Coordinates of C-alpha atoms in Angstrom, one line a residue:
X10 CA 0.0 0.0 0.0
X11 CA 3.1 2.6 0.6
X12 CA 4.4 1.5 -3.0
X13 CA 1.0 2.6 -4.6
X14 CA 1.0 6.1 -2.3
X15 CA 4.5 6.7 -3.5
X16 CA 3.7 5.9 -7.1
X17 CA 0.6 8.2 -6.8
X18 CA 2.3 11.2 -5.2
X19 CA 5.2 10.9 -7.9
X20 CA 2.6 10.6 -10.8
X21 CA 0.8 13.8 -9.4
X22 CA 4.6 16.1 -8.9
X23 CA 5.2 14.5 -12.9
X24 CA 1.7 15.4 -14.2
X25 CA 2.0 18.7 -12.4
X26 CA 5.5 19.4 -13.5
X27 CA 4.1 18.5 -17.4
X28 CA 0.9 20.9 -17.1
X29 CA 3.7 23.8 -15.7
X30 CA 5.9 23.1 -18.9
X31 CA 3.0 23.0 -21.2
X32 CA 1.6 26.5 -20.2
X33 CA 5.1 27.9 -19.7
X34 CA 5.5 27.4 -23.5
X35 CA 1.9 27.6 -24.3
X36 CA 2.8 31.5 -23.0
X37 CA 6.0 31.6 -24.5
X38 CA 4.2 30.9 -28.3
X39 CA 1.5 33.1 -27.3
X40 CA 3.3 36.0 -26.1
X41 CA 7.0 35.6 -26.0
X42 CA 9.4 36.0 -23.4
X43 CA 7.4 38.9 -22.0
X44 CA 4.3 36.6 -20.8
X45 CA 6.8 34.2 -18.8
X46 CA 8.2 37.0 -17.0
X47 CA 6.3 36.6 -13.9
X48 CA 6.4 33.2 -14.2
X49 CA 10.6 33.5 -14.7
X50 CA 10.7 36.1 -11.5
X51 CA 8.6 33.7 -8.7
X52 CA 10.0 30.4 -10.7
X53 CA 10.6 28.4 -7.2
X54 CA 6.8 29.2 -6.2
X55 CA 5.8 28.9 -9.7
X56 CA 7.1 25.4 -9.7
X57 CA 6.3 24.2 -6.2
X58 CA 2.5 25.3 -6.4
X59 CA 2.0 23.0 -10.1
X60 CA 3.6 20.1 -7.9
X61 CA 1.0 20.8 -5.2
X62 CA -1.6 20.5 -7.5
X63 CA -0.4 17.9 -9.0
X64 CA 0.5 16.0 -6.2
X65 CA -3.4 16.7 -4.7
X66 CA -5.4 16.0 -8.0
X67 CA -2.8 13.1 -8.8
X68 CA -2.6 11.0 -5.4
X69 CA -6.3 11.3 -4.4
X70 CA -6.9 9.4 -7.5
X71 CA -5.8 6.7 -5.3
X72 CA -9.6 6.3 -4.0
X73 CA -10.7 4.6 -7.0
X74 CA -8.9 1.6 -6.3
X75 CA -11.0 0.8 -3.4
X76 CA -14.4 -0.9 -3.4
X77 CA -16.2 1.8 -1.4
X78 CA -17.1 4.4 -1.9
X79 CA -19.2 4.5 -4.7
X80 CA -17.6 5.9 -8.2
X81 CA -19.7 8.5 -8.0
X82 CA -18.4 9.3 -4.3
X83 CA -14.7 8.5 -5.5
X84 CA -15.5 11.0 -8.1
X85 CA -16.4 14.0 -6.0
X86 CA -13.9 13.4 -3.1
X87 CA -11.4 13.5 -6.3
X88 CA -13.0 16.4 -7.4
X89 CA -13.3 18.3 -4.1
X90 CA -9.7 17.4 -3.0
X91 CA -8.3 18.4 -6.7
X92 CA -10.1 21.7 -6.5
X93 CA -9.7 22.4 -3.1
X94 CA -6.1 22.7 -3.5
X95 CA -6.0 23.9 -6.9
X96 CA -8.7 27.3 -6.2
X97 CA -6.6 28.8 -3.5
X98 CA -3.2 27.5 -5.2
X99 CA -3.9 29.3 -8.5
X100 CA -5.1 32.3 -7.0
X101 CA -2.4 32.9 -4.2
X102 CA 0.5 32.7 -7.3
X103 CA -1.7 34.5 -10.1
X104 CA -2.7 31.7 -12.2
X105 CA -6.6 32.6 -11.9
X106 CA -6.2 37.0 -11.3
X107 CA -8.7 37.6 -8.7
X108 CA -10.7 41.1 -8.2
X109 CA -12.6 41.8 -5.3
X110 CA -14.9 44.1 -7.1
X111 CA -15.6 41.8 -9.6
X112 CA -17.0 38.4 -8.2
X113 CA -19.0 37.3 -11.6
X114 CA -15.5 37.2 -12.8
X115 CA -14.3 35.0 -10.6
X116 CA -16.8 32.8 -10.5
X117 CA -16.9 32.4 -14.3
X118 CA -12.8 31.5 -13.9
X119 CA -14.1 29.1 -10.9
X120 CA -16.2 27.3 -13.2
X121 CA -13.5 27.5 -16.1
X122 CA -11.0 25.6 -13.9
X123 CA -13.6 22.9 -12.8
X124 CA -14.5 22.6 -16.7
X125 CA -10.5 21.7 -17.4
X126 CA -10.5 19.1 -14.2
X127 CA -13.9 17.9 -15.6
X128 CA -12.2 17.6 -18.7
X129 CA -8.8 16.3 -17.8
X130 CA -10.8 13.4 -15.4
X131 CA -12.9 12.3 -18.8
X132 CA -9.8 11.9 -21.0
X133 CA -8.5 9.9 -17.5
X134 CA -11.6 7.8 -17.6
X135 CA -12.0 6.9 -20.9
X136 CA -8.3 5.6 -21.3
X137 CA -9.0 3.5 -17.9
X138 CA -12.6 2.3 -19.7
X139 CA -10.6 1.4 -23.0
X140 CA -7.9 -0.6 -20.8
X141 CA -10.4 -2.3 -18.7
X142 CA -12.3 -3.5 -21.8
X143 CA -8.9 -4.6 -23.6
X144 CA -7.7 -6.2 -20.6
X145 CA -11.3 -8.3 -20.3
X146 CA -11.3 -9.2 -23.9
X147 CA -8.0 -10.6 -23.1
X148 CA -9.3 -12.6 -19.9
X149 CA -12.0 -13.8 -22.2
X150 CA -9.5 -15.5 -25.1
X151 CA -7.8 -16.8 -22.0
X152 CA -11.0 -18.6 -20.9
X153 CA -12.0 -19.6 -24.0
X154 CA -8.4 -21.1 -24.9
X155 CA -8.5 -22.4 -21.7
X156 CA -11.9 -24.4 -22.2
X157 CA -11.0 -25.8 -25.8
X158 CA -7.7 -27.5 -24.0

């Protein structure tokens, strides 16, 4: 059970660490060296609050390999736990600007960043969906070899 916490945490610090690269040149395209600026001048934070997040969305994904709760449960503890790090994360280092003035604006980012975790937990579960079908297909040629011998 340690072995599959480590391999979690470490899978969440690498995704993390990819999604910081990918914007960092996502920027860099977009708007040259002059977008990454801010980035470049709190790099250490920069880089310590995508492993956070990483580290929160990718090792609570841990709870779907137990039989209870249901997935639906597994599903909004992941969700809760991802965002609830993520929210105050992203706005404490200026990922998500925040203005006090302007709370439609945040909410619309708030429901921006739960549309990419949405999104980033479907592409997640479909690859998982197309495994476990492969691997039972699989299973099934083994049992039917299995009864012709």
């Amino acid at each position: 059970m340690v072995k599959l916490v480590i391999k979690y945490i470490l899978s969440g610090v690498s995704l993390g660490c990819t999604f910081f690269v990918v914007m960092c040149l996502s920027y860099f395209v977009g708007g040259g060296e002059k977008c990454l600026a801010p980035i470049v001048k709190d790099f250490a934070r920069q880089s310590i609050g995508a492993m956070i997040v990483g580290v929160a969305c990718g090792s609570t994904a841990i709870i779907y390999q137990f039989n209870r709760p249901s997935g639906f449960m597994k599903t909004i503890i992941h969700f809760c736990v991802g965002m609830g790090v993520f929210y105050p994360v992203a706005l404490s280092l200026g990922w998500i600007p925040f203005y006090p003035g302007r709370i439609i604006y945040t909410v619309v980012q708030f429901l921006f960043s739960c549309g990419i975790f949405i999104g980033i937990w479907f592409c997640f579960f479909l690859f998982n969906r197309n495994e476990a079908k492969r691997i039972n297909k699989r299973l099934r040629e083994l049992e039917n070899d299995r009864g012709k011998g």
